[in-house]
Amino acid sequence: MEIKSYQTQAEEFVEHYLLADPFLPYTSVLAGTFLCKLVYDLTELFSSIHIKSYSALTKIKRIEWNNRGISTVHAIFISFMALYFVFFSDMFSDQRSLESLTVFRSSPLSNFGLGVSVGYFLADLGMIFWLYPSLGGSEYIFHHCLSGTAVAYSLFSGEAQLYTYMVLISEVTTPEINLRWYLDIAGLKRSKAYLINGIAIFFAWLTARILLFIYMFYHVYIHYDQVVQMHTFGYLLVFVVPIALSVMNLMWFGKIVKGLKKTLEKTHEMVNKMKMMVMSALITVAVAVWVWGKT
């Protein structure tokens, strides 16, 4: 009976305080930060036991390895949330326009997802500042500050959550980017997996960080009568943040294209060398057989 009483009190505390609408933004941010620490520790534990090359890394590389584990888990979580709200949920559907304007819609679940993301941005920024510039330079700080501000505003104001989730879909490229780093660290830069990863990054980046942003700007254009009713700060964020991120995405996309081109050229060179080696071997064998036949 006593245990049941404690359980009931705990459930009431969670329902009426932690997950209550007024507290949800704050508790979700705290949950996001706590989960970052948890994933960091689990990545460190798993890697030290199951990945032989992990212990051979320098201290700063091990920290980056664990930190990339955090960003990968966050990316998977927020990508699923974003894809659900943008493409599968009817919460932001124009068919519900009579209920409220699209730019002012939110729900406890959408708030929770954004809160976890804000917690991640805060934790990752803390890591970047703590070990600056080992985990990223000024462009990473600019990206995180810009994105974190936009996500936090959308969380606490309830405005433009659809556009926030559209931009967050770009996180689908993060696991591929991190995998590329892991392959490089593991000495698999010339492997087939590295080549496939480069091609996957190219198409994922083109879709999620270029084409989807174009679609977002189009959506803002056709719903401008709603966007203009937002608070001035929110109105500016809808335009400034995606435009700034689009410029950064295009710059990084240029580097991705150059890197993929180099990888493909190296692969082509390797194939040509292997062909030459095979041809040389065949000629040597043929000559040896001819000589043997003569004798």
Short mmCIF file of C-alpha atoms in Angstrom, two decimals:
data_model
loop_
_atom_site.label_atom_id
_atom_site.label_comp_id
_atom_site.label_asym_id
_atom_site.label_seq_id
_atom_site.Cartn_x
_atom_site.Cartn_y
_atom_site.Cartn_z
CA MET A 1 0.00 0.00 0.00
CA GLU A 2 2.82 2.37 0.91
CA ILE A 3 4.62 1.70 -2.42
CA LYS A 4 1.35 2.30 -4.31
CA SER A 5 0.91 5.60 -2.50
CA TYR A 6 4.40 6.76 -3.53
CA GLN A 7 3.71 5.63 -7.12
CA THR A 8 0.45 7.60 -7.21
CA GLN A 9 2.19 10.70 -5.86
CA ALA A 10 4.97 10.35 -8.44
CA GLU A 11 2.46 9.98 -11.30
CA GLU A 12 0.54 13.06 -10.09
CA PHE A 13 3.79 15.04 -9.85
CA VAL A 14 4.74 14.12 -13.43
CA GLU A 15 1.25 14.76 -14.82
CA HIS A 16 0.42 17.99 -12.99
CA TYR A 17 3.86 19.60 -12.85
CA LEU A 18 6.53 18.12 -15.17
CA LEU A 19 4.18 17.55 -18.14
CA ALA A 20 1.70 20.33 -17.39
CA ASP A 21 1.56 22.93 -20.20
CA PRO A 22 3.07 25.82 -18.18
CA PHE A 23 6.05 23.69 -17.09
CA LEU A 24 6.53 21.50 -20.17
CA PRO A 25 8.89 23.85 -22.06
CA TYR A 26 11.24 24.02 -19.07
CA THR A 27 11.11 20.33 -18.16
CA SER A 28 11.67 19.30 -21.79
CA VAL A 29 14.77 21.52 -22.02
CA LEU A 30 16.10 19.97 -18.80
CA ALA A 31 15.26 16.51 -20.15
CA GLY A 32 17.17 17.28 -23.35
CA THR A 33 20.24 18.39 -21.43
CA PHE A 34 20.09 15.37 -19.11
CA LEU A 35 19.69 12.98 -22.06
CA CYS A 36 22.80 14.50 -23.68
CA LYS A 37 24.82 13.61 -20.59
CA LEU A 38 23.29 10.12 -20.51
CA VAL A 39 24.06 9.44 -24.20
CA TYR A 40 27.62 10.77 -23.74
CA ASP A 41 28.26 8.34 -20.88
CA LEU A 42 26.64 5.40 -22.70
CA THR A 43 28.66 6.11 -25.86
CA GLU A 44 31.85 6.20 -23.82
CA LEU A 45 30.97 2.95 -22.02
CA PHE A 46 29.93 1.07 -25.17
CA SER A 47 32.91 2.28 -27.22
CA SER A 48 35.49 1.44 -24.54
CA ILE A 49 34.16 -2.14 -24.33
CA HIS A 50 33.25 -2.98 -27.93
CA ILE A 51 35.44 -0.76 -30.16
CA LYS A 52 39.14 -1.63 -30.03
CA SER A 53 40.44 1.54 -31.71
CA TYR A 54 38.60 3.79 -29.19
CA SER A 55 41.18 3.38 -26.40
CA ALA A 56 43.99 4.28 -28.82
CA LEU A 57 42.49 7.71 -29.54
CA THR A 58 43.73 10.86 -27.87
CA LYS A 59 41.64 12.34 -25.06
CA ILE A 60 40.22 15.10 -27.24
CA LYS A 61 39.33 12.60 -30.01
CA ARG A 62 37.54 10.39 -27.48
CA ILE A 63 35.55 13.41 -26.28
CA GLU A 64 34.64 14.28 -29.89
CA TRP A 65 33.72 10.62 -30.50
CA ASN A 66 31.31 10.69 -27.54
CA ASN A 67 29.99 14.12 -28.47
CA ARG A 68 29.17 12.92 -31.98
CA GLY A 69 27.21 10.10 -30.35
CA ILE A 70 25.03 12.77 -28.71
CA SER A 71 24.48 14.68 -31.96
CA THR A 72 23.61 11.44 -33.79
CA VAL A 73 20.96 10.42 -31.23
CA HIS A 74 19.51 13.95 -31.18
CA ALA A 75 19.44 14.04 -34.99
CA ILE A 76 17.56 10.73 -35.20
CA PHE A 77 15.05 11.83 -32.53
CA ILE A 78 14.33 15.30 -33.91
CA SER A 79 14.26 14.08 -37.53
CA PHE A 80 11.50 11.60 -36.71
CA MET A 81 9.60 14.30 -34.81
CA ALA A 82 10.02 16.82 -37.64
CA LEU A 83 9.05 14.39 -40.40
CA TYR A 84 5.96 13.39 -38.41
CA PHE A 85 4.73 16.95 -37.84
CA VAL A 86 5.53 18.24 -41.35
CA PHE A 87 4.35 15.32 -43.49
CA PHE A 88 2.17 12.94 -41.44
CA SER A 89 0.38 14.87 -38.70
CA ASP A 90 -2.62 17.04 -39.59
CA MET A 91 -1.78 19.57 -36.89
CA PHE A 92 -0.40 22.09 -39.39
CA SER A 93 -2.76 21.13 -42.22
CA ASP A 94 -4.53 23.95 -44.09
CA GLN A 95 -7.73 21.93 -43.75
CA ARG A 96 -7.78 22.95 -40.09
CA SER A 97 -7.48 26.64 -40.92
CA LEU A 98 -10.84 27.42 -39.29
CA GLU A 99 -9.51 26.34 -35.86
CA SER A 100 -6.50 28.67 -35.72
CA LEU A 101 -3.80 30.11 -37.95
CA THR A 102 -1.10 27.62 -38.93
CA VAL A 103 1.72 29.80 -37.59
CA PHE A 104 0.19 29.86 -34.09
CA ARG A 105 -0.44 26.12 -33.66
CA SER A 106 1.38 23.96 -31.13
CA SER A 107 0.78 20.91 -28.95
CA PRO A 108 2.37 19.35 -25.84
CA LEU A 109 4.18 16.84 -28.09
CA SER A 110 5.50 19.49 -30.48
CA ASN A 111 6.65 21.57 -27.49
CA PHE A 112 8.37 18.56 -25.96
CA GLY A 113 10.30 17.85 -29.17
CA LEU A 114 11.47 21.46 -29.48
CA GLY A 115 12.39 21.56 -25.77
CA VAL A 116 14.61 18.48 -26.10
CA SER A 117 16.27 20.13 -29.11
CA VAL A 118 16.93 23.35 -27.15
CA GLY A 119 18.47 21.24 -24.37
CA TYR A 120 20.75 19.61 -26.96
CA PHE A 121 21.83 22.95 -28.46
CA LEU A 122 22.67 24.29 -24.98
CA ALA A 123 24.66 21.18 -24.06
CA ASP A 124 26.52 21.11 -27.37
CA LEU A 125 27.31 24.82 -27.22
CA GLY A 126 28.69 24.31 -23.73
CA MET A 127 30.96 21.53 -25.04
CA ILE A 128 32.11 23.68 -27.99
CA PHE A 129 32.95 26.65 -25.75
CA TRP A 130 34.65 24.41 -23.18
CA LEU A 131 36.98 22.82 -25.72
CA TYR A 132 37.11 25.60 -28.31
CA PRO A 133 38.11 25.22 -31.11
CA SER A 134 38.58 21.42 -30.93
CA LEU A 135 34.88 20.57 -31.42
CA GLY A 136 34.11 23.33 -33.90
CA GLY A 137 35.04 26.87 -34.86
CA SER A 138 33.09 30.11 -35.10
CA GLU A 139 30.79 28.77 -37.84
CA TYR A 140 29.50 26.06 -35.47
CA ILE A 141 28.91 28.62 -32.70
CA PHE A 142 27.05 30.87 -35.16
CA HIS A 143 24.96 27.93 -36.43
CA HIS A 144 24.05 26.71 -32.93
CA CYS A 145 23.25 30.18 -31.58
CA LEU A 146 21.06 30.98 -34.57
CA SER A 147 19.27 27.62 -34.58
CA GLY A 148 18.97 27.45 -30.79
CA THR A 149 17.46 30.95 -30.61
CA ALA A 150 14.90 30.15 -33.32
CA VAL A 151 13.91 26.82 -31.72
CA ALA A 152 13.69 28.36 -28.23
CA TYR A 153 11.53 31.25 -29.47
CA SER A 154 9.20 28.84 -31.26
CA LEU A 155 8.99 26.69 -28.11
CA PHE A 156 8.19 29.45 -25.63
CA SER A 157 5.99 31.59 -27.92
CA GLY A 158 4.21 28.77 -29.79
CA GLU A 159 4.78 30.62 -33.07
CA ALA A 160 6.03 29.20 -36.40
CA GLN A 161 6.52 25.67 -35.09
CA LEU A 162 5.79 24.26 -38.57
CA TYR A 163 8.70 26.23 -40.07
CA THR A 164 10.93 25.33 -37.15
CA TYR A 165 10.28 21.64 -37.73
CA MET A 166 10.82 22.08 -41.49
CA VAL A 167 14.29 23.45 -40.80
CA LEU A 168 14.98 20.72 -38.22
CA ILE A 169 14.41 18.04 -40.87
CA SER A 170 17.88 19.04 -42.07
CA GLU A 171 19.21 17.09 -39.07
CA VAL A 172 18.74 13.88 -41.13
CA THR A 173 22.18 14.64 -42.59
CA THR A 174 23.93 14.58 -39.19
CA PRO A 175 24.20 10.77 -38.74
CA GLU A 176 25.82 10.45 -42.20
CA ILE A 177 28.28 13.26 -41.44
CA ASN A 178 29.20 11.65 -38.11
CA LEU A 179 29.56 8.22 -39.72
CA ARG A 180 32.00 9.75 -42.20
CA TRP A 181 34.08 11.07 -39.30
CA TYR A 182 34.01 7.67 -37.57
CA LEU A 183 35.11 5.91 -40.80
CA ASP A 184 37.94 8.41 -41.22
CA ILE A 185 39.12 7.92 -37.63
CA ALA A 186 38.95 4.14 -38.09
CA GLY A 187 41.26 4.40 -41.13
CA LEU A 188 38.57 3.39 -43.62
CA LYS A 189 38.89 6.40 -45.90
CA ARG A 190 39.56 4.19 -48.94
CA SER A 191 36.80 1.71 -48.16
CA LYS A 192 33.61 1.12 -50.15
CA ALA A 193 31.59 2.20 -47.10
CA TYR A 194 33.30 5.61 -47.19
CA LEU A 195 32.37 6.06 -50.86
CA ILE A 196 28.74 5.01 -50.29
CA ASN A 197 28.59 7.34 -47.29
CA GLY A 198 29.78 10.26 -49.44
CA ILE A 199 27.08 9.60 -52.03
CA ALA A 200 24.44 9.29 -49.27
CA ILE A 201 25.54 12.64 -47.78
CA PHE A 202 25.29 14.29 -51.23
CA PHE A 203 21.68 13.21 -51.81
CA ALA A 204 20.57 13.73 -48.18
CA TRP A 205 22.08 17.22 -48.11
CA LEU A 206 20.58 18.14 -51.49
CA THR A 207 17.12 17.00 -50.36
CA ALA A 208 16.99 18.13 -46.71
CA ARG A 209 19.16 21.25 -46.75
CA ILE A 210 18.59 22.66 -50.25
CA LEU A 211 15.30 21.50 -51.82
CA LEU A 212 13.34 21.40 -48.54
CA PHE A 213 14.43 24.97 -47.73
CA ILE A 214 13.11 26.07 -51.13
CA TYR A 215 9.79 24.40 -50.26
CA MET A 216 9.78 26.16 -46.88
CA PHE A 217 10.26 29.59 -48.50
CA TYR A 218 7.41 28.77 -50.90
CA HIS A 219 5.18 27.79 -47.95
CA VAL A 220 6.01 31.07 -46.20
CA TYR A 221 5.17 32.95 -49.41
CA ILE A 222 1.70 31.42 -49.80
CA HIS A 223 0.99 31.85 -46.06
CA TYR A 224 2.48 35.34 -45.79
CA ASP A 225 -0.87 36.76 -44.64
CA GLN A 226 -0.45 34.60 -41.49
CA VAL A 227 3.29 35.15 -41.06
CA VAL A 228 2.83 38.93 -41.03
CA GLN A 229 0.57 38.58 -37.96
CA MET A 230 3.39 37.12 -35.87
CA HIS A 231 5.38 39.08 -33.30
CA THR A 232 8.06 41.21 -34.97
CA PHE A 233 10.92 39.12 -33.53
CA GLY A 234 9.27 35.88 -34.69
CA TYR A 235 8.57 37.42 -38.12
CA LEU A 236 12.26 38.30 -38.50
CA LEU A 237 13.36 34.82 -37.38
CA VAL A 238 11.18 33.18 -40.06
CA PHE A 239 13.24 34.96 -42.73
CA VAL A 240 16.66 35.63 -41.20
CA VAL A 241 17.38 32.15 -39.78
CA PRO A 242 16.47 30.06 -42.88
CA ILE A 243 18.28 32.50 -45.21
CA ALA A 244 21.45 32.44 -43.07
CA LEU A 245 21.31 28.66 -42.77
CA SER A 246 20.69 28.34 -46.52
CA VAL A 247 23.87 30.30 -47.25
CA MET A 248 25.85 28.06 -44.86
CA ASN A 249 24.25 24.94 -46.34
CA LEU A 250 25.21 26.00 -49.88
CA MET A 251 28.79 26.69 -48.77
CA TRP A 252 29.05 23.29 -47.08
CA PHE A 253 27.35 21.63 -50.07
CA GLY A 254 30.11 23.00 -52.29
CA LYS A 255 32.68 21.34 -50.03
CA ILE A 256 30.70 18.07 -50.09
CA VAL A 257 30.62 18.09 -53.91
CA LYS A 258 34.40 18.71 -54.06
CA GLY A 259 35.08 15.95 -51.51
CA LEU A 260 32.84 13.47 -53.34
CA LYS A 261 34.50 14.35 -56.64
CA LYS A 262 37.95 13.67 -55.15
CA THR A 263 36.79 10.36 -53.67
CA LEU A 264 35.31 9.26 -57.01
CA GLU A 265 38.49 10.28 -58.84
CA LYS A 266 40.62 8.29 -56.40
CA THR A 267 38.30 5.31 -56.77
CA HIS A 268 38.56 5.60 -60.56
CA GLU A 269 42.36 5.73 -60.30
CA MET A 270 42.37 2.65 -58.06
CA VAL A 271 40.14 0.78 -60.52
CA ASN A 272 42.45 1.72 -63.40
CA LYS A 273 45.52 0.61 -61.43
CA MET A 274 43.85 -2.69 -60.60
CA LYS A 275 43.00 -3.17 -64.28
CA MET A 276 46.62 -2.48 -65.22
CA MET A 277 47.84 -4.94 -62.58
CA VAL A 278 45.44 -7.62 -63.81
CA MET A 279 46.47 -7.01 -67.43
CA SER A 280 50.15 -7.17 -66.47
CA ALA A 281 49.57 -10.41 -64.58
CA LEU A 282 47.71 -11.92 -67.53
CA ILE A 283 50.46 -10.89 -69.96
CA THR A 284 53.12 -12.33 -67.63
CA VAL A 285 51.21 -15.60 -67.37
CA ALA A 286 50.72 -15.71 -71.14
CA VAL A 287 54.41 -15.08 -71.79
CA ALA A 288 55.37 -17.72 -69.21
CA VAL A 289 53.04 -20.27 -70.82
CA TRP A 290 54.41 -19.42 -74.32
CA VAL A 291 58.02 -19.79 -73.10
CA TRP A 292 57.19 -23.04 -71.32
CA GLY A 293 55.50 -24.33 -74.48
CA LYS A 294 58.59 -23.53 -76.56
CA THR A 295 60.84 -25.44 -74.21
#
